[in-house]
Structures are given as structure tokens and as C-alpha cells.
Coordinates of C-alpha atoms and ligand atoms in Angstrom, one line a residue:
X1 CA -17.1 7.3 22.8
X2 CA -19.7 8.4 25.4
X3 CA -22.4 9.3 22.9
X4 CA -22.0 6.2 20.8
X5 CA -22.2 4.1 24.0
X6 CA -25.6 5.7 24.8
X7 CA -27.1 5.7 21.3
X8 CA -25.8 2.5 19.8
X9 CA -24.6 -0.1 22.2
X10 CA -24.5 -2.7 19.5
X11 CA -22.0 -0.9 17.3
X12 CA -20.1 0.2 20.5
X13 CA -19.7 -3.4 21.6
X14 CA -18.4 -4.4 18.2
X15 CA -15.9 -1.6 18.0
X16 CA -14.7 -2.6 21.5
X17 CA -14.3 -6.2 20.4
X18 CA -12.3 -5.1 17.3
X19 CA -10.1 -2.9 19.6
X20 CA -9.4 -6.0 21.8
X21 CA -8.7 -8.1 18.7
X22 CA -6.1 -5.5 17.5
X23 CA -4.6 -5.2 21.0
X24 CA -4.4 -8.9 21.8
X25 CA -3.2 -10.3 18.4
X26 CA -0.3 -9.8 16.1
X27 CA -1.4 -7.8 13.1
X28 CA 0.9 -8.9 10.3
X29 CA -0.9 -8.1 7.1
X30 CA 1.7 -5.9 5.4
X31 CA -0.8 -3.3 4.1
X32 CA -2.2 -2.6 7.6
X33 CA -1.0 -0.3 10.3
X34 CA -2.2 1.5 13.5
X35 CA -2.8 5.3 13.1
X36 CA -2.1 7.7 15.9
X37 CA -5.0 8.9 18.1
X38 CA -4.5 12.3 16.5
X39 CA -5.2 10.9 13.1
X40 CA -8.3 9.2 14.4
X41 CA -9.5 12.4 16.1
X42 CA -9.3 14.3 12.8
X43 CA -11.1 11.5 11.1
X44 CA -13.9 11.5 13.6
X45 CA -14.4 15.3 13.4
X46 CA -17.1 17.7 12.2
X47 CA -15.3 17.8 8.8
X48 CA -17.4 14.8 7.8
X49 CA -20.4 17.1 7.6
X50 CA -19.2 19.3 4.8
X51 CA -19.6 19.2 1.0
X52 CA -16.8 20.8 -1.0
X53 CA -16.8 19.6 -4.6
X54 CA -13.9 21.3 -6.4
X55 CA -10.6 22.5 -5.1
X56 CA -9.4 25.2 -2.7
X57 CA -10.7 28.6 -3.9
X58 CA -12.8 26.9 -6.6
X59 CA -15.7 25.1 -4.9
X60 CA -19.3 24.4 -6.1
X61 CA -20.5 24.9 -2.5
X62 CA -20.4 27.8 0.0
X63 CA -19.0 27.7 3.5
X64 CA -15.6 26.2 2.6
X65 CA -13.4 28.8 4.2
X66 CA -11.8 26.4 6.6
X67 CA -12.0 23.3 4.4
X68 CA -10.0 25.2 1.8
X69 CA -7.3 25.9 4.4
X70 CA -7.2 22.3 5.5
X71 CA -6.9 20.9 2.0
X72 CA -4.3 23.5 1.1
X73 CA -2.3 22.6 4.2
X74 CA -2.5 18.9 3.3
X75 CA -1.4 19.5 -0.3
X76 CA 1.5 21.8 0.8
X77 CA 2.7 19.2 3.3
X78 CA 2.5 16.4 0.7
X79 CA 4.4 18.5 -1.9
X80 CA 7.2 19.4 0.6
X81 CA 7.5 15.9 2.0
X82 CA 7.8 14.1 -1.3
X83 CA 9.5 16.9 -3.2
X84 CA 6.8 17.1 -6.0
X85 CA 5.3 20.0 -7.8
X86 CA 1.6 19.0 -7.3
X87 CA -0.4 16.8 -5.0
X88 CA -4.0 15.8 -5.2
X89 CA -5.2 14.6 -1.8
X90 CA -8.8 13.8 -2.7
X91 CA -8.8 10.2 -3.9
X92 CA -11.1 8.1 -1.7
X93 CA -8.5 5.3 -1.8
X94 CA -5.9 3.6 -3.9
X95 CA -8.1 2.1 -6.6
X96 CA -9.8 5.4 -7.5
X97 CA -6.4 7.2 -7.4
X98 CA -5.1 4.8 -10.1
X99 CA -8.3 5.0 -12.0
X100 CA -8.0 8.8 -12.1
X101 CA -4.5 8.5 -13.5
X102 CA -5.7 6.2 -16.3
X103 CA -8.5 8.6 -16.9
X104 CA -6.0 11.5 -17.0
X105 CA -3.5 10.0 -19.4
X106 CA -5.3 7.4 -21.5
X107 CA -8.2 6.9 -23.9
X108 CA -10.3 3.8 -23.5
X109 CA -8.6 1.0 -25.4
X110 CA -5.1 2.3 -25.0
X111 CA -2.4 -0.2 -24.0
X112 CA -1.3 -0.5 -20.4
X113 CA 1.6 -2.6 -19.1
X114 CA 1.6 -3.6 -15.4
X115 CA 2.8 -6.3 -13.0
X116 CA 0.6 -9.4 -13.1
X117 CA -1.7 -9.7 -10.1
X118 CA -0.8 -13.3 -9.6
X119 CA 2.9 -12.3 -9.4
X120 CA 2.7 -9.4 -7.0
X121 CA 0.9 -6.6 -8.9
X122 CA -2.4 -5.0 -8.0
X123 CA -5.9 -5.4 -9.4
X124 CA -5.7 -1.8 -10.9
X125 CA -2.5 -2.6 -12.7
X126 CA -4.3 -4.3 -15.6
X127 CA -6.1 -7.3 -14.1
X128 CA -8.6 -8.6 -16.6
X129 CA -11.7 -8.3 -14.4
X130 CA -10.8 -4.9 -13.1
X131 CA -11.6 -1.6 -14.9
X132 CA -7.9 -1.4 -15.8
X133 CA -8.2 -4.6 -17.8
X134 CA -11.7 -4.1 -19.1
X135 CA -11.6 -0.5 -20.5
X136 CA -7.9 -0.6 -21.5
X137 CA -5.9 -3.2 -23.4
X138 CA -3.6 -4.6 -20.7
X139 CA -0.5 -6.7 -20.9
X140 CA 1.6 -7.8 -17.9
X141 CA 5.1 -8.5 -16.8
X142 CA 6.0 -10.8 -14.0
X143 CA 9.0 -12.2 -12.1
X144 CA 11.5 -14.8 -13.4
X145 CA 11.0 -18.4 -12.5
X146 CA 14.6 -19.1 -11.3
X147 CA 14.9 -16.2 -8.8
X148 CA 11.3 -14.9 -8.4
X149 CA 12.6 -11.4 -9.1
X150 CA 11.9 -8.8 -11.8
X151 CA 14.2 -8.9 -14.7
X152 CA 14.2 -5.5 -16.3
X153 CA 15.6 -6.7 -19.6
X154 CA 12.5 -9.0 -19.9
X155 CA 10.2 -6.1 -19.0
X156 CA 11.9 -4.0 -21.6
X157 CA 11.4 -6.7 -24.3
X158 CA 7.7 -6.9 -23.5
X159 CA 7.4 -3.1 -23.6
X160 CA 9.1 -2.9 -26.9
X161 CA 6.9 -5.6 -28.4
X162 CA 3.6 -4.2 -27.0
X163 CA 4.3 -0.5 -27.1
X164 CA 2.1 0.5 -24.1
X165 CA 1.0 4.1 -23.6
X166 CA 1.4 3.7 -19.8
X167 CA 3.7 1.5 -17.8
X168 CA 2.7 0.9 -14.2
X169 CA 5.3 -0.1 -11.7
X170 CA 4.8 -0.9 -8.0
X171 CA 3.5 -4.0 -6.2
X172 CA 1.5 -5.4 -3.4
X173 CA 3.4 -8.7 -2.9
X174 CA 7.0 -8.2 -4.0
X175 CA 9.5 -8.5 -1.2
X176 CA 12.4 -6.8 -3.1
X177 CA 13.4 -3.3 -4.2
X178 CA 11.8 -1.9 -7.3
X179 CA 14.2 -0.1 -9.7
X180 CA 12.3 3.0 -10.7
X181 CA 15.2 4.2 -12.8
X182 CA 15.2 1.0 -14.8
X183 CA 11.4 1.5 -15.4
X184 CA 12.0 5.1 -16.5
X185 CA 14.5 4.0 -19.1
X186 CA 12.1 1.4 -20.4
X187 CA 9.3 3.9 -20.5
X188 CA 11.5 6.4 -22.4
X189 CA 12.6 3.8 -24.9
X190 CA 9.0 3.0 -25.9
X191 CA 7.5 6.5 -25.4
X192 CA 5.2 5.5 -22.5
X193 CA 4.1 7.4 -19.4
X194 CA 5.4 5.9 -16.1
X195 CA 3.1 5.5 -13.1
X196 CA 4.7 4.4 -9.9
X197 CA 2.2 3.0 -7.4
X198 CA 4.1 3.1 -4.2
X199 CA 1.2 2.4 -1.8
X200 CA 3.0 -0.4 0.0
X201 CA 6.4 1.3 0.4
X202 CA 5.6 5.0 0.9
X203 CA 6.9 5.0 4.4
X204 CA 10.1 3.4 3.3
X205 CA 10.6 5.9 0.5
X206 CA 10.2 8.7 3.1
X207 CA 12.6 7.1 5.5
X208 CA 15.2 6.5 2.7
X209 CA 14.9 2.7 3.0
X210 CA 13.7 2.5 -0.6
X211 CA 14.6 4.4 -3.7
X212 CA 12.1 7.3 -4.4
X213 CA 10.2 7.2 -7.7
X214 CA 9.9 11.0 -7.8
X215 CA 12.9 11.6 -10.0
X216 CA 11.7 9.0 -12.5
X217 CA 7.9 8.7 -12.6
X218 CA 5.5 11.0 -14.5
X219 CA 2.9 10.3 -11.8
X220 CA 3.1 8.6 -8.4
X221 CA 0.1 7.2 -6.5
X222 CA 0.0 6.1 -2.9
X223 CA -2.6 5.0 -0.4
X224 CA -2.2 6.7 2.9
X225 CA -3.0 3.9 5.4
X226 CA -0.1 1.4 4.8
X227 CA 3.5 2.2 5.8
X228 CA 2.6 6.0 5.7
X229 CA 0.4 5.2 8.8
X230 CA -2.4 7.6 8.0
X231 CA -6.1 7.1 7.6
X232 CA -7.6 5.1 4.7
X233 CA -7.2 7.3 1.6
X234 CA -4.8 8.1 -1.2
X235 CA -2.9 10.8 -3.0
X236 CA -1.8 11.4 -6.5
X237 CA 1.6 13.1 -6.7
X238 CA 2.9 14.8 -9.9
X239 CA 6.7 15.4 -9.8
X240 CA 6.7 17.8 -12.7
X241 CA 3.4 19.2 -13.7
X242 CA 4.5 20.0 -17.3
X243 CA 4.4 16.9 -19.4
X244 CA 8.0 15.7 -19.8
X245 CA 7.2 13.4 -22.7
X246 CA 6.2 16.5 -24.7
X247 CA 9.7 17.6 -25.5
X248 CA 11.0 14.1 -26.0
X249 CA 8.3 13.0 -28.4
X250 CA 7.3 16.3 -29.9
X251 CA 3.7 15.9 -29.1
X252 CA 1.6 18.7 -30.6
X253 CA 0.1 19.9 -27.3
X254 CA 2.0 20.1 -24.1
X255 CA -0.1 18.6 -21.4
X256 CA -0.5 19.9 -18.0
X257 CA -0.3 16.7 -15.9
X258 CA -1.4 18.4 -12.7
X259 CA -4.5 19.9 -14.4
X260 CA -5.3 16.5 -16.1
X261 CA -5.1 14.7 -12.7
X262 CA -7.2 17.2 -10.9
X263 CA -9.9 17.1 -13.7
X264 CA -9.8 13.3 -13.7
X265 CA -10.7 13.3 -9.9
X266 CA -13.4 15.9 -10.2
X267 CA -15.5 16.1 -12.4
X268 CA -14.1 12.9 -13.9
X269 CA -14.5 10.4 -11.2
X270 CA -15.5 11.6 -7.8
X271 CA -17.8 14.1 -6.2
X272 CA -17.2 15.7 -2.8
X273 CA -13.9 15.0 -1.2
X274 CA -14.0 13.4 2.3
X275 CA -12.7 16.3 4.2
X276 CA -12.3 14.4 7.5
X277 CA -10.0 12.1 5.6
X278 CA -8.1 15.0 4.0
X279 CA -7.5 16.5 7.5
X280 CA -6.4 13.1 8.8
X281 CA -4.0 12.6 5.9
X282 CA -2.6 16.1 6.7
X283 CA -2.0 15.0 10.3
X284 CA -0.2 11.8 9.2
X285 CA 2.0 13.9 6.8
X286 CA 3.0 16.1 9.7
X287 CA 3.9 12.9 11.7
X288 CA 5.8 11.5 8.7
X289 CA 7.9 14.7 8.6
X290 CA 9.2 14.1 12.1
X291 CA 12.7 12.7 12.4
X292 CA 11.3 9.7 14.4
X293 CA 9.4 8.6 11.2
X294 CA 12.8 7.7 9.5
X295 CA 13.6 5.5 12.5
X296 CA 10.3 3.9 12.1
X297 CA 11.0 3.1 8.5
X298 CA 14.4 1.7 9.3
X299 CA 13.0 -0.5 12.0
X300 CA 10.2 -1.9 9.7
X301 CA 13.0 -3.2 7.4
X302 CA 15.2 -4.5 10.2
X303 CA 12.2 -6.3 11.7
X304 CA 11.2 -7.8 8.3
X305 CA 14.8 -9.1 7.8
X306 CA 14.9 -10.6 11.4
X307 CA 11.5 -12.3 10.7
X308 CA 12.8 -13.6 7.4
X309 CA 15.9 -15.0 9.0
X310 CA 14.0 -16.8 11.8
X311 CA 11.5 -18.3 9.4
X312 CA 14.3 -19.5 7.1
X313 CA 16.3 -20.9 10.0
X314 CA 13.2 -22.9 11.1
X315 CA 13.0 -24.5 7.7
X316 CA 10.4 -22.4 5.9
X317 CA 10.8 -21.3 2.3
X318 CA 10.5 -17.6 1.4
X319 CA 9.8 -16.3 -2.1
X320 CA 13.1 -14.8 -3.4
X321 CA 14.8 -16.2 -0.2
X322 CA 14.2 -13.1 1.9
X323 CA 13.1 -9.5 1.9
X324 CA 14.4 -5.9 1.2
X325 CA 11.3 -4.2 2.4
X326 CA 8.4 -4.5 4.8
X327 CA 6.9 -7.8 3.6
X328 CA 7.7 -11.4 2.9
X329 CA 5.9 -14.3 1.2
X330 CA 6.1 -17.7 2.6
X331 CA 5.9 -20.6 0.1
X332 CA 4.1 -23.3 2.0
X333 CA 5.1 -25.9 -0.5
X334 CA 7.2 -27.9 2.1
X335 CA 4.5 -27.8 4.8
X336 CA 1.2 -29.8 4.6
X337 CA -0.8 -26.6 4.4
X338 CA -2.4 -24.3 1.8
X339 CA -2.5 -20.6 2.2
X340 CA -6.1 -20.6 3.3
X341 CA -5.5 -23.3 5.9
X342 CA -2.4 -21.5 7.2
X343 CA -4.3 -18.2 7.5
X344 CA -7.1 -19.8 9.5
X345 CA -4.7 -21.7 11.6
X346 CA -2.7 -18.6 12.6
X347 CA -5.9 -16.7 13.1
X348 CA -6.8 -19.3 15.8
X349 CA -4.0 -18.0 18.0
X350 CA -4.3 -14.3 17.1
X351 CA -1.7 -14.0 14.3
X352 CA -3.4 -12.1 11.4
X353 CA -1.8 -12.8 8.0
X354 CA -3.3 -13.2 4.5
X355 CA -3.3 -16.1 2.1
X356 CA -1.4 -15.1 -1.1
X357 CA -0.5 -16.4 -4.5
X358 CA 3.2 -17.1 -4.9
X359 CA 4.9 -16.7 -8.3
X360 CA 3.8 -19.5 -10.7
X361 CA 1.4 -20.8 -8.1
X362 CA -0.2 -24.1 -9.2
X363 CA -3.2 -23.4 -6.8
X364 CA -6.2 -21.0 -7.1
X365 CA -6.3 -17.4 -5.7
X366 CA -8.8 -18.3 -2.9
X367 CA -6.6 -21.2 -1.7
X368 CA -3.1 -20.4 -2.9
X369 CA 0.3 -21.8 -1.9
X370 CA 1.5 -18.9 0.2
X371 CA 0.9 -16.4 3.0
X372 CA 2.0 -12.8 3.1
X373 CA 3.5 -11.3 6.2
X374 CA 4.5 -7.8 7.1
X375 CA 6.1 -5.8 9.9
X376 CA 4.6 -2.2 9.6
X377 CA 1.9 -2.6 12.3
X378 CA 4.0 -4.6 14.8
X379 CA 6.8 -2.0 14.4
X380 CA 4.3 0.8 15.2
X381 CA 3.7 -1.2 18.5
X382 CA 7.4 -1.0 19.3
X383 CA 8.4 -4.6 18.3
X384 CA 12.1 -5.0 17.5
X385 CA 14.3 -7.7 16.0
X386 CA 14.4 -9.9 19.1
X387 CA 10.6 -9.8 19.2
X388 CA 10.4 -10.7 15.5
X389 CA 12.6 -13.7 16.0
X390 CA 10.2 -15.0 18.6
X391 CA 7.3 -14.3 16.3
X392 CA 9.1 -16.1 13.5
X393 CA 9.7 -19.2 15.6
X394 CA 6.1 -19.2 16.8
X395 CA 4.7 -19.0 13.2
X396 CA 7.1 -21.7 12.0
X397 CA 6.1 -24.0 14.9
X398 CA 2.4 -23.5 14.1
X399 CA 2.8 -24.2 10.4
X400 CA 5.0 -27.2 11.0
X401 CA 2.8 -28.8 13.7
X402 CA -0.7 -27.7 12.7
X403 CA -2.5 -30.3 14.8
X404 CA -0.4 -30.1 18.0
X405 CA -2.6 -28.4 20.7
X406 CA 0.5 -27.9 22.9
X407 CA 2.1 -25.8 20.2
X408 CA -1.0 -23.7 19.9
X409 CA -1.1 -23.2 23.7
X410 CA 2.5 -22.2 23.7
X411 CA 1.8 -19.8 20.8
X412 CA -1.0 -18.2 22.7
X413 CA 1.2 -17.7 25.7
X414 CA 4.0 -16.1 23.6
X415 CA 1.6 -13.8 21.9
X416 CA 0.1 -12.7 25.2
X417 CA 3.5 -11.8 26.6
X418 CA 4.6 -10.0 23.4
X419 CA 1.4 -7.9 23.2
X420 CA 1.4 -7.1 26.9
X421 CA 5.0 -5.9 26.5
X422 CA 4.0 -3.6 23.6
X423 CA 0.5 -2.3 24.5
X424 CA -1.6 -0.8 21.8
X425 CA -3.6 2.4 22.4
X426 CA -3.1 2.3 26.2
X427 CA -4.9 5.7 26.4
X428 CA -8.2 4.3 25.2
Ligands
LIG1 N1 -5.3 -4.5 -0.6 C1 -4.0 -4.0 -0.6 C2 -3.0 -5.0 0.0 O1 -3.4 -5.7 0.9 O2 -1.9 -5.1 -0.5 C3 -3.6 -3.5 -1.9 O3 -4.5 -2.6 -2.3

């Protein structure tokens, strides 16, 4: 960063401080990860200078000869990797991607059924203060009280009663497998479109550690910066561009889902795509196609299970009792701490987690009863199960003895030795 150092020492210093924070701490927010330097180089390239509203071969601006090739390459890689007919790689991030899908499939006021935010869903799955709950009529499903898991018969009953036009499946804080086939059968029964938002688990879908939604969903959305390990951004994937509901429900006009999605992004929602982001997504898709990426996905899950076991052995309570994927939710009910206090406490020693609602949480969202932990970023650093068991013991000790300075000192020592054993960006 020679030029930045000369021109803007203030920003340079802060970037350096953030690099040190990432290097010296344990990044355990399940939606975060560390991209490769190659991804960052594409992101920091001259591509940020170019306007290219439209799509390859059909732009509103001149000079897009190379941008067209970059976007086409990125789309082709996405289609091949996920086995879909069409990919739109322009959404700025996950929320605009979902917004574009609503825009493509629905009219304002249409009914949407999604997972409740307070039980693991996302803002864009119908939360009342979000566009998805304000411009559409939204109803939600959640998990069951006794086992904190989805019950597909209950979801089916809600769908039959409410008759949504779109069902959204996918989650941001659900530690178990999502059964996309079950959602497909529910959607078919009520004549709804099915959107699978796989932002959190995309890397696991690619590694085969989670069922793929591609055979089941009408549209799939994903962010690119979570388990996929790319830059911040998103994609909309269309498994079959011809509307499958047409034949089933004898709709008068067969809809071209790919065309609807593309038109929803531009001119519907966005202007010029972020070409530097598109190129960086392309780089991450190439990386995800390497055989080593499957090993990465398997290790994320093994690490999450090892972490879950060590926390449970130490006496902490996990929502659903464990995990099938990359994340887990700790119910802090049997400690003296709220989620907010636990987040701050762990931050003090360099463990970054986020406070999170647990199912049927009696507390408020800004100070809930849980914390959410994940293993994608630590797995990128090379952490394995043995490391995760040490991390689990350290977290448990911190949560169980929050005022004990010797526990904090021991935690700092442990974190230093773990982070030194797995250096982050040693080339920088
Ligand atoms: N904000 C993301 C997460 O942390 O899960 C979801 O978009």
C-alpha cells in the first residue's frame, strides 16, 4: 500500500490496526471469512473505474470490451460450479439480491412466507421493518419449542393456511440442515415459488456437506463473502430459466425467470455493477472449484462439531444441542451473562462473536440471551479440531468466570499461541 501510505497516513494506520486485530484475534462470527490475496487484488484493481450498466454485449456505456469478458467468465464459472442455467453476478450484496427476486416474482402486497428473524431467518425474509415486510404481506414460520428445529409439517400447515406466492427458505442462525426437498413439496402443494437463500452455507453446499437447493428451488440467492470466501457481494442463481410453475399451474404466460431476474437487477433496482467486485467473485469461484475447497468445507463442519462438543462438555447449553453446519448458538441462560455482555467480554480477549437471539428469547434483540459462533474464518487459518477444543474450553472458562482476571490472562495467552501457530496473511 505504498501510495496509500504516502497520501493518507490516517486511513493507512487504521487499515493496519484492523489487519492486526484480524491477525491477533479469533474471528468467530459465522458470516465472516478471510479472502485470498488474489481476491483482494482483483477487488483493488482498475475495474472500479468503469461504468457498465447492462449486461455483457448489451451495455449503456462504451469501453466495456474487457468488462464484458470478466462478467461473462464470472457467470460461466458460477453456472458450472452450481449446475444452474443462469447466474446474475451483479447484486451489490445479499439484501439487494433478495430484493431483486421479490421484484422479479411478486407484485407489491403479494404474500411471502419466510423464517422469522427472531428464530434464525434474515431481515429480507419478511421482517416487518424491512422492505420485505413493508411492501409485501409477510407471514413467518419458526422452530419448534421442544427441539428448536424446523418441523416441516408445521411449515406446511402455515403455507396451506396463508397461501403465499413465495416461500423463502434459508437462515442466518440455524445450526441444523435445511431440507430443501421438503420446502419444494410444500411450495408445490400451495403453488408458491421457492427461493432458497443459501448465503451462510454456500461453501458447504459446494463441498457436499449440505444438501444443494438447486434441484428444488426456483431461485437461489447467495452472498459471496461467507463460507464461499469471496469478496462482499452476491449472486442470483436460476436453476431452470423456464418457469417450472407454468406447467404445473397452467399459468397463461410462461415466464422467463432468468430474464425477470436480470430485469429486476437493472433497470429495476441497481445501476452500474461493481466490476471490481464481479472480478473478485470470479476469482473466488475459481478457488471454490479447486479440490482443496471441498476439504475446506468438510473441515468447517468438523471444527464446528468439535467446538460444540467442547462447549457442551464444559457445561454450556447449545440451541438444538449441537450443530450440523458451520455455526452454533449458545444459550447463555445458565450463565450470569446476557448476549451483549458475553460479546463484550469475549471481545476483551480478542474473541469476536455476535450477540444473537435464541428461539423464544425472553430478552430484546440488542441484548438477547445468546451468542452465535462459527468456524469458517478460523478454518481458513488452518485451525483443526484440536484447536477448536482449546477454543471451546477458553470460551467456556471466560463465560463461566467473567470477573476472574486470571482466566482472562490465560485466555489471552492461549489466543496468542493459537494465532501464532496459524498466521494470517503472512505475506503482507
Ligand atoms: N449479516 C449476516 C449475518 O451475519 O448472518 C446475514 O446477512
